[in-house]
PDB file of C-alpha atoms in Angstrom:
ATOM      1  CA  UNK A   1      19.355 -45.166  -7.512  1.00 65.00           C
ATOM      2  CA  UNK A   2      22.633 -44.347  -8.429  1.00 79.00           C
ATOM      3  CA  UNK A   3      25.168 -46.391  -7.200  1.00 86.00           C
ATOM      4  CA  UNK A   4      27.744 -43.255  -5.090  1.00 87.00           C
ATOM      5  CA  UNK A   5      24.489 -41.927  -3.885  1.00 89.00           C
ATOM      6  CA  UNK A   6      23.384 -45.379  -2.240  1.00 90.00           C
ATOM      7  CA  UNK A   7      26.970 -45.661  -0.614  1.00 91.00           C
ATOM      8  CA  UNK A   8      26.419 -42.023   1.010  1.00 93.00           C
ATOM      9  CA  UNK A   9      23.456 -42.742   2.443  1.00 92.00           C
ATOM     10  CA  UNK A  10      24.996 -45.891   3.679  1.00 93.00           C
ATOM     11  CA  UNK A  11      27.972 -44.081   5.032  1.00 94.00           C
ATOM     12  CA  UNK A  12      25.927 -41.335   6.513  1.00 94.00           C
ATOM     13  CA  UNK A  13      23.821 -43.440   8.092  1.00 93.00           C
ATOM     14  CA  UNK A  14      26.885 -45.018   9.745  1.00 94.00           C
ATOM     15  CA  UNK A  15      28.095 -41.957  11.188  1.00 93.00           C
ATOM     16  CA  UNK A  16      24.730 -41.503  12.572  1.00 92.00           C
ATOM     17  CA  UNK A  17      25.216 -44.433  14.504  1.00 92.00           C
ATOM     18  CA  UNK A  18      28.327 -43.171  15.902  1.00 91.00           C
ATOM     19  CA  UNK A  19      27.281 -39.503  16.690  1.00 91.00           C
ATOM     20  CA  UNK A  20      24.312 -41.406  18.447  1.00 91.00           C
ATOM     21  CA  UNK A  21      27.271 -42.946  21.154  1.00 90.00           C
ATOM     22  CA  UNK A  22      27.916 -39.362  22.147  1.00 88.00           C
ATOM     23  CA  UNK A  23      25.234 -38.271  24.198  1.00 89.00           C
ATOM     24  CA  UNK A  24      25.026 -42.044  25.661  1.00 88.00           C
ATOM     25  CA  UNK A  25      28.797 -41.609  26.760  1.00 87.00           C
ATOM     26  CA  UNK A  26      27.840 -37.867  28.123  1.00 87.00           C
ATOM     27  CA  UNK A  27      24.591 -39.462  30.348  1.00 88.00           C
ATOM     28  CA  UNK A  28      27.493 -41.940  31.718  1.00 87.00           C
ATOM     29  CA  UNK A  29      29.419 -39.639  32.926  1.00 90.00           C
ATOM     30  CA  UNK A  30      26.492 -36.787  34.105  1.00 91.00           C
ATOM     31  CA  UNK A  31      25.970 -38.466  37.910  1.00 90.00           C
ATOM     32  CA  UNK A  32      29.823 -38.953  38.107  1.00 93.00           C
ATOM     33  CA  UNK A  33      30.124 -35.256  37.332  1.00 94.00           C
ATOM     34  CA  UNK A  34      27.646 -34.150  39.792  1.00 94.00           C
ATOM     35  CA  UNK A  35      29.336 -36.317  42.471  1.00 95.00           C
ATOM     36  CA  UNK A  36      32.887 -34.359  41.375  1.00 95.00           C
ATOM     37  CA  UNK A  37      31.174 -31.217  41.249  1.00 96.00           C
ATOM     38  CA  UNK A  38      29.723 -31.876  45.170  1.00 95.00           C
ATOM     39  CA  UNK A  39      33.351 -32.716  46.229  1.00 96.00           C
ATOM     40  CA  UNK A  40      34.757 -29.560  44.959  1.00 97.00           C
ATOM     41  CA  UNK A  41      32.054 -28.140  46.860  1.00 96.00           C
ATOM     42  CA  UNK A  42      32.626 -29.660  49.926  1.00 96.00           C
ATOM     43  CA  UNK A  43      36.722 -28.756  49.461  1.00 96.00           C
ATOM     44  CA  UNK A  44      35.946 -25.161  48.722  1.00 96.00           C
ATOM     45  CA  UNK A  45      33.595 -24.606  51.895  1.00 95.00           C
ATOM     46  CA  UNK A  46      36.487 -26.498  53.727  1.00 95.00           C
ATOM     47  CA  UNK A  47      39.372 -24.141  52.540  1.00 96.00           C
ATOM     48  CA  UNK A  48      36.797 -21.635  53.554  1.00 96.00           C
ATOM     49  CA  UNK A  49      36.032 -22.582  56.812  1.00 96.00           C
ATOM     50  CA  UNK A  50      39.893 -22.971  57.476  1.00 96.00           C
ATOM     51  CA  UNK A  51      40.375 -19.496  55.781  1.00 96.00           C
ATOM     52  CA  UNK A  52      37.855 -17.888  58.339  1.00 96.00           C
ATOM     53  CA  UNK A  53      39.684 -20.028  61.425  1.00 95.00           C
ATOM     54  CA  UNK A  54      42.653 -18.077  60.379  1.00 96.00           C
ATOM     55  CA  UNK A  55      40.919 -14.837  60.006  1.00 96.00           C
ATOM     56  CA  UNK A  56      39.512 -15.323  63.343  1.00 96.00           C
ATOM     57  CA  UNK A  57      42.386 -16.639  65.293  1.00 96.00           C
ATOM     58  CA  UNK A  58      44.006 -12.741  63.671  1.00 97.00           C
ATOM     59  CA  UNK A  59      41.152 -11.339  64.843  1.00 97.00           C
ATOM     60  CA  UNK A  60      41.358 -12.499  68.554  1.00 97.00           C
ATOM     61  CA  UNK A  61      46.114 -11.633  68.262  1.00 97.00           C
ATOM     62  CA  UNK A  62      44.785  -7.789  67.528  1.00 96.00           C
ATOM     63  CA  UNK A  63      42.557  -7.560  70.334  1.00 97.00           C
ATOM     64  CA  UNK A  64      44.956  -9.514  72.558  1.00 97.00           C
ATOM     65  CA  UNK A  65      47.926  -6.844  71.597  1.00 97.00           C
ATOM     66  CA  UNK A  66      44.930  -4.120  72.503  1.00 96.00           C
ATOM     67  CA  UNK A  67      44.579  -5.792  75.680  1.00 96.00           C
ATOM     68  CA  UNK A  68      48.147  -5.770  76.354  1.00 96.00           C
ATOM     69  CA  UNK A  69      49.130  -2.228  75.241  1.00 96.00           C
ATOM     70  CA  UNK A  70      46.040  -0.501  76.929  1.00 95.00           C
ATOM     71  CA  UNK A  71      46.930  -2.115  80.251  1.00 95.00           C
ATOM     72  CA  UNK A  72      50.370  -1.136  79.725  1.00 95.00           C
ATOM     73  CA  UNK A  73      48.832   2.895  79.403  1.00 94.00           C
ATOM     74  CA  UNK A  74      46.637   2.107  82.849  1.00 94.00           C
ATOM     75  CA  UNK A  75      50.511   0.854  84.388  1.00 93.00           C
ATOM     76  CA  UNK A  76      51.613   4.438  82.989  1.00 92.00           C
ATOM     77  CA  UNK A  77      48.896   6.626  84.260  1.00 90.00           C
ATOM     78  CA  UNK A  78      49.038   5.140  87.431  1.00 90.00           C
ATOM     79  CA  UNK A  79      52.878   5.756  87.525  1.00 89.00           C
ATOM     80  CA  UNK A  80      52.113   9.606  86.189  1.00 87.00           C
ATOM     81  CA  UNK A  81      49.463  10.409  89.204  1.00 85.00           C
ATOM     82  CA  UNK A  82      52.009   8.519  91.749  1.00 84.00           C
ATOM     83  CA  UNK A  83      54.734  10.670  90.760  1.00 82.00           C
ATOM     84  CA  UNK A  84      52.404  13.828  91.349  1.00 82.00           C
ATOM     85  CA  UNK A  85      51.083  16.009  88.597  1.00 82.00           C
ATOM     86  CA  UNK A  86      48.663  18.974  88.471  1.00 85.00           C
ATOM     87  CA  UNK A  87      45.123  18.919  88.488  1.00 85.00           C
ATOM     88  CA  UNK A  88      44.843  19.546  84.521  1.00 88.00           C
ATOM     89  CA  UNK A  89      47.510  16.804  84.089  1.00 89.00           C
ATOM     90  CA  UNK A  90      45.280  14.596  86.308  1.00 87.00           C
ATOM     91  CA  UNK A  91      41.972  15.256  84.403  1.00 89.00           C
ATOM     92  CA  UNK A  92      43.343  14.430  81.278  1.00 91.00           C
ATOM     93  CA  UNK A  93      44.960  11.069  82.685  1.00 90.00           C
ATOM     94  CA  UNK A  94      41.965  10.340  84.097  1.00 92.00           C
ATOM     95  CA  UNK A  95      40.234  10.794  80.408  1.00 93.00           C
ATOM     96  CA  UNK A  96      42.831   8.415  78.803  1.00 93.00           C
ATOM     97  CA  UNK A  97      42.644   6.151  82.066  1.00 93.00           C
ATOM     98  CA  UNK A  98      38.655   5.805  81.367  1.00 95.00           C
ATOM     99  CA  UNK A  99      39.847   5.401  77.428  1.00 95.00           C
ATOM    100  CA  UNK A 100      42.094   2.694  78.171  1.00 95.00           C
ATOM    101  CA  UNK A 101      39.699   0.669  80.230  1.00 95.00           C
ATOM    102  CA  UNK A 102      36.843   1.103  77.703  1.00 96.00           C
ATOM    103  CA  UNK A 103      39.270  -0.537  74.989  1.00 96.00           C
ATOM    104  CA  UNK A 104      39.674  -3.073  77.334  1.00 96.00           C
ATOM    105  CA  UNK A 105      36.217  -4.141  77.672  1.00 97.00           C
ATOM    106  CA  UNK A 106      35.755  -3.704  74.012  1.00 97.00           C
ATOM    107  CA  UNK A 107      38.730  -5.916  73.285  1.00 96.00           C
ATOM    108  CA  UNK A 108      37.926  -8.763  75.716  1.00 97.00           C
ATOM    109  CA  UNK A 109      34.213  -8.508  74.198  1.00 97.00           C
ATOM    110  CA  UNK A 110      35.331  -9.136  70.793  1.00 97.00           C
ATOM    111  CA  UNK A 111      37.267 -11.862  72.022  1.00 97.00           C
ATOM    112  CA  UNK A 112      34.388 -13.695  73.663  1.00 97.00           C
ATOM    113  CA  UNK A 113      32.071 -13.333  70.321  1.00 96.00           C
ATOM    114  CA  UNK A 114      34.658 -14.583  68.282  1.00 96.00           C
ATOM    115  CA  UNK A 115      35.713 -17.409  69.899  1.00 96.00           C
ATOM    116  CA  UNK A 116      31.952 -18.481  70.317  1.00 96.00           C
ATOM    117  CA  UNK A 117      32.270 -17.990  66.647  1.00 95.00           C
ATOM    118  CA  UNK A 118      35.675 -20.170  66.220  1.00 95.00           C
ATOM    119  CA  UNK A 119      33.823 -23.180  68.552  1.00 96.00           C
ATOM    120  CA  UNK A 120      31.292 -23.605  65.273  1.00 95.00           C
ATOM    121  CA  UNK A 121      33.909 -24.272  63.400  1.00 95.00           C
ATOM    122  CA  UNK A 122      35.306 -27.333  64.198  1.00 95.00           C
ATOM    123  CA  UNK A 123      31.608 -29.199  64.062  1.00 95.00           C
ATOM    124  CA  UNK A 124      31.121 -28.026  60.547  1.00 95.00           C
ATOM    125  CA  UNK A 125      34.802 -28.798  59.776  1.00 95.00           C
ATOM    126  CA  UNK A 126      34.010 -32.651  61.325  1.00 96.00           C
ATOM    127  CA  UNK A 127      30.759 -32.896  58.923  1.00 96.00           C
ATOM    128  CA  UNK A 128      32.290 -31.495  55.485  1.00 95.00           C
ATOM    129  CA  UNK A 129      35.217 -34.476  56.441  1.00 95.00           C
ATOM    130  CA  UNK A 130      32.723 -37.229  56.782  1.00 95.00           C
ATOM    131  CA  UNK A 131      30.769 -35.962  53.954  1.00 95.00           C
ATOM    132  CA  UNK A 132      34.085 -36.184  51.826  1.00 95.00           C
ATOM    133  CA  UNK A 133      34.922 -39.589  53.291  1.00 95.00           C
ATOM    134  CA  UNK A 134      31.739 -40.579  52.153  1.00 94.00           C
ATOM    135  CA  UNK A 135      31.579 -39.398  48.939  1.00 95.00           C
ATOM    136  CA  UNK A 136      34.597 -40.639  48.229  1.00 95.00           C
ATOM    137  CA  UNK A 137      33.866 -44.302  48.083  1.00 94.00           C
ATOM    138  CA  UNK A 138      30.800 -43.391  46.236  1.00 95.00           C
ATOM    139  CA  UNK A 139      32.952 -41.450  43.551  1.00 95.00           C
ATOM    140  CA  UNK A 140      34.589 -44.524  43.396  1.00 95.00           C
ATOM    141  CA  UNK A 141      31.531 -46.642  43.018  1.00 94.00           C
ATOM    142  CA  UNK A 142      30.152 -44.160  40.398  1.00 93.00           C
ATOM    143  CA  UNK A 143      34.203 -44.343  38.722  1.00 94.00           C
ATOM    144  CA  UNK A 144      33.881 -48.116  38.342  1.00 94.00           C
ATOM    145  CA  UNK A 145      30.738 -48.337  36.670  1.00 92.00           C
ATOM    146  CA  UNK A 146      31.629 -45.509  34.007  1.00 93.00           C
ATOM    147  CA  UNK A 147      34.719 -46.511  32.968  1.00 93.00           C
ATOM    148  CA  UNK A 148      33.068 -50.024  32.495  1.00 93.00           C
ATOM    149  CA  UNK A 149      30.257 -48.508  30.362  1.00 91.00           C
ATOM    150  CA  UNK A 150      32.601 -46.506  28.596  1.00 90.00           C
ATOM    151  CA  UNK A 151      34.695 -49.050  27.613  1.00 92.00           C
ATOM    152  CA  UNK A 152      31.523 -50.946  26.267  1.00 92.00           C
ATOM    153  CA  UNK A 153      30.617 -47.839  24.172  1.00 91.00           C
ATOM    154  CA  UNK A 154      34.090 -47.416  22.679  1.00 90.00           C
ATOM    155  CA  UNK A 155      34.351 -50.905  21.852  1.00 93.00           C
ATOM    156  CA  UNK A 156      30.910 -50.290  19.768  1.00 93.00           C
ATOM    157  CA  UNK A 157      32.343 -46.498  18.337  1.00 91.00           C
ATOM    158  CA  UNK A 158      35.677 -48.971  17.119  1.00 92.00           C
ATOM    159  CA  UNK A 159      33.340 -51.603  15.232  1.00 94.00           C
ATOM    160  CA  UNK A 160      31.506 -48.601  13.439  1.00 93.00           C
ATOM    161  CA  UNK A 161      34.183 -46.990  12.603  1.00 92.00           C
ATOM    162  CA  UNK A 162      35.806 -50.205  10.836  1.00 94.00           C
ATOM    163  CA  UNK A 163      32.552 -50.315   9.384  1.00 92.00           C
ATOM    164  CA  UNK A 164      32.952 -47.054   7.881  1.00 92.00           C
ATOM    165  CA  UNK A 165      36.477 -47.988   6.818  1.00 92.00           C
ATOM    166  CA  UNK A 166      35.566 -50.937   5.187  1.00 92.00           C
ATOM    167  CA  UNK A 167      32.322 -49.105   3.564  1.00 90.00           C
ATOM    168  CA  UNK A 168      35.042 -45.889   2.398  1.00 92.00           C
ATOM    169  CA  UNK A 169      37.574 -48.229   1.054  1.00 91.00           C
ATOM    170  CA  UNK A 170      34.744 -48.779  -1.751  1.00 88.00           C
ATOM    171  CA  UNK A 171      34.078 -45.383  -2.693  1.00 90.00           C
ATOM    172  CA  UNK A 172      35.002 -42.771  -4.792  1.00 90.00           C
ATOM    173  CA  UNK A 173      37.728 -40.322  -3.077  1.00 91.00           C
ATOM    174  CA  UNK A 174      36.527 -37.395  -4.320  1.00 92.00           C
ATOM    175  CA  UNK A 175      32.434 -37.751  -3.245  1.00 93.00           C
ATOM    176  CA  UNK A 176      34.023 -38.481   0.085  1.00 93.00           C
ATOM    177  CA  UNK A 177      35.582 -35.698   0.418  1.00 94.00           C
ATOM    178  CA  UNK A 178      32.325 -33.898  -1.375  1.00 94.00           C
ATOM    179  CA  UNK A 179      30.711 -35.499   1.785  1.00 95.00           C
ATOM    180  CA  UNK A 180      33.018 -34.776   4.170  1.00 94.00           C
ATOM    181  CA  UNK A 181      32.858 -30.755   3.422  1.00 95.00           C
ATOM    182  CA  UNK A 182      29.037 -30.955   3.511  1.00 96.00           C
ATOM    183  CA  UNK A 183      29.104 -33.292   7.308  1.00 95.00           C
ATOM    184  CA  UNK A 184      31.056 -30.256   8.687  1.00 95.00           C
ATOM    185  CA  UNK A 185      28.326 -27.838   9.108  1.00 95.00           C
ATOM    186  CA  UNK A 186      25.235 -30.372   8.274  1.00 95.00           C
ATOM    187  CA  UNK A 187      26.664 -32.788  10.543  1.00 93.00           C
ATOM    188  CA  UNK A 188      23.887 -35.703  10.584  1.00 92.00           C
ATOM    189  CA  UNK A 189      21.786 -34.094   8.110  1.00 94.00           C
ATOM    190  CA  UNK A 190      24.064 -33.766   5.089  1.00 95.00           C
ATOM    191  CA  UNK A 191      22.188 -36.428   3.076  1.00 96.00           C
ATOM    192  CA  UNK A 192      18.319 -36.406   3.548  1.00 96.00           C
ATOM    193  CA  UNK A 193      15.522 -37.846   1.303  1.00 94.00           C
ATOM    194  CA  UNK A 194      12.966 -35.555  -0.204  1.00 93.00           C
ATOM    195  CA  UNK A 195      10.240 -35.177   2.313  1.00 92.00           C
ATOM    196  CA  UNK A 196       6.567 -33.958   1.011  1.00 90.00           C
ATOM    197  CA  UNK A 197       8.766 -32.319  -2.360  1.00 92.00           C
ATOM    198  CA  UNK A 198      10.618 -30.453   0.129  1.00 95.00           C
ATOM    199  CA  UNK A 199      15.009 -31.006   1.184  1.00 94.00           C
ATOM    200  CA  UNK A 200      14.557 -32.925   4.186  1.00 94.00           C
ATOM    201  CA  UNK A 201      17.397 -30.494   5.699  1.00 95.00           C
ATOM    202  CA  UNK A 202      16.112 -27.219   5.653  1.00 95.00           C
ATOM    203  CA  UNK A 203      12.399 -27.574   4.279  1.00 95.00           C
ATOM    204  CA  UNK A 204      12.249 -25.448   1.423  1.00 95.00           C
ATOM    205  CA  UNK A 205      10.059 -26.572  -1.508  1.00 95.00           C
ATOM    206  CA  UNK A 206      12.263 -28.101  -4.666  1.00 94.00           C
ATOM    207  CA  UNK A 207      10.609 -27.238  -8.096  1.00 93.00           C
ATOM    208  CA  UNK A 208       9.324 -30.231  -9.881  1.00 92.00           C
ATOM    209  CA  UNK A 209      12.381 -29.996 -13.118  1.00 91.00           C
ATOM    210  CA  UNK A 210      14.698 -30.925 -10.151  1.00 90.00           C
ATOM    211  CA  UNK A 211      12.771 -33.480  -8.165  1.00 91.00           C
ATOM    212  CA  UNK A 212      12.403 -35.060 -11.473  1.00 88.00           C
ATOM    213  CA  UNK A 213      16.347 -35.220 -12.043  1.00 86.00           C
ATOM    214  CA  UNK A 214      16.544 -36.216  -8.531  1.00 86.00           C
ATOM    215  CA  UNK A 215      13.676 -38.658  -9.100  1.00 84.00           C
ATOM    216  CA  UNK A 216      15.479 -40.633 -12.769  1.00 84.00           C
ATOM    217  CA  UNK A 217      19.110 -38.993 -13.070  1.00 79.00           C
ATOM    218  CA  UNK A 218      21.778 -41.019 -11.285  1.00 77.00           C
ATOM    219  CA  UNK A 219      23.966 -38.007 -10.887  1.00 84.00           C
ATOM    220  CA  UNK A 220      23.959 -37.131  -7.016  1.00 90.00           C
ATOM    221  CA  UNK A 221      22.029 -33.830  -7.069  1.00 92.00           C
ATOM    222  CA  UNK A 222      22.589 -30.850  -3.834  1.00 93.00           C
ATOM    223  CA  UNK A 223      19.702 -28.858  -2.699  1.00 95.00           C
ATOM    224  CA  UNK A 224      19.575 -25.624  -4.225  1.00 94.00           C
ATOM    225  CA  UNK A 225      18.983 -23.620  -1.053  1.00 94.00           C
ATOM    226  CA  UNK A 226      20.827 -25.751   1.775  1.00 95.00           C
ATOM    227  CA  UNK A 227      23.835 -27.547  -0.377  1.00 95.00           C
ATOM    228  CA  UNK A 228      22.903 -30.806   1.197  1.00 95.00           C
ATOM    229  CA  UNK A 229      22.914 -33.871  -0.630  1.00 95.00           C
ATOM    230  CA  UNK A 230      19.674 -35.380  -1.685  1.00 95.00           C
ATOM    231  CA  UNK A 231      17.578 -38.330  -2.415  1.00 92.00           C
ATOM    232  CA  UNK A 232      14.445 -40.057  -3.068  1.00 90.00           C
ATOM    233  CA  UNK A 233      12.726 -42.218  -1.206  1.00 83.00           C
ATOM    234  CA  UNK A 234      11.331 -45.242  -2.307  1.00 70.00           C
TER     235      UNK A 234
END
């Protein structure tokens, strides 16, 4: 086998090893991010809650002011039919008078329900803040053990990578850079042996004048179909 063609396979094999890391370092960090993603959870249904406290305290100033300016029109009626007015004058205070009172009523309704509504608050408030306490120190748990495995993994991505160097330094420039063009949309599969007279990249069958150049020439030979490099097995 020709010589450049047993140093790609060497080198692509390498960089096999360190695309492999990836996904490991991903899984690491896949129960830290669901413990993140639960905290921002638990701090978006607490701005929430806090939100709806605010919306509801609003709610209860409105019906308060209501309150206050209806019984301020009941002080004014009153006043009116003291001072004397006519009979029409009286049945139409007597119409806002029954008005006044009904908004009343309404108003100090409202401001029962919601502050039933405001006193379930505070217990869900209390739970989200223990669940954050608590999840907290497990984040932190969770933190620990990543950033140790991590560092184990990059410590293994730095020793293939100065294997890679040190297999590079022997090479050609220029089939490097062949490679290089080839990894960037074959990624792991830009060399591949011949598999049942077929590129081992994209499966088409290879005519049997160039599996036997790939077979006895020592020139490194691309599929026809794919552009990946190939090679025989032995």
């Amino acid at each position: 086998m020709n010589k450049h063609l047993q140093q790609l396979i060497q080198i692509a094999q390498i960089d096999k090893e360190a695309d492999a890391l990836v996904p490991v370092m991903q899984q690491k960090h896949e129960n830290l991010d669901k413990l993140l993603a639960t905290k921002h959870e638990h701090i978006a249904t607490q701005s929430h809650l806090a939100e709806e406290k605010e919306e509801k305290l609003q709610a209860i100033a409105r019906n308060e002011a209501a309150i206050t300016e209806n019984n301020a029109k009941l002080e004014s009626i009153t006043q009116r039919i003291k001072d004397g007015c006519s009979d029409r004058e009286a049945r139409t205070l007597a119409i806002e008078e029954d008005l006044a009172k009904e908004q009343i009523k309404h108003a100090n309704n409202e401001i029962e329900r919601i502050n039933k509504e405001l006193d379930s608050i505070p217990p869900k408030e209390q739970e989200i803040s223990q669940a954050l306490i608590e999840l907290e120190s497990t984040i932190q748990e969770e933190q620990a053990k990543v950033d140790e495995a991590v560092k184990e993994i990059a410590q293994e991505q730095q020793a293939i990578f100065a294997k890679k160097e040190k297999c590079i330094a022997t090479m050609d420039q220029n089939i490097i850079v062949f490679y290089e063009k080839i990894r960037k949309w074959a990624k792991n599969t830009s060399v591949v042996p011949i598999t049942r007279q077929a590129c081992g990249g994209c499966f088409i069958r290879l005519n049997d004048r160039l599996l036997g150049e790939i077979i006895h020439s020592n020139s490194i030979t691309t599929c026809p179909h794919c552009g990946r490099i190939l090679y025989a097995q032995s």
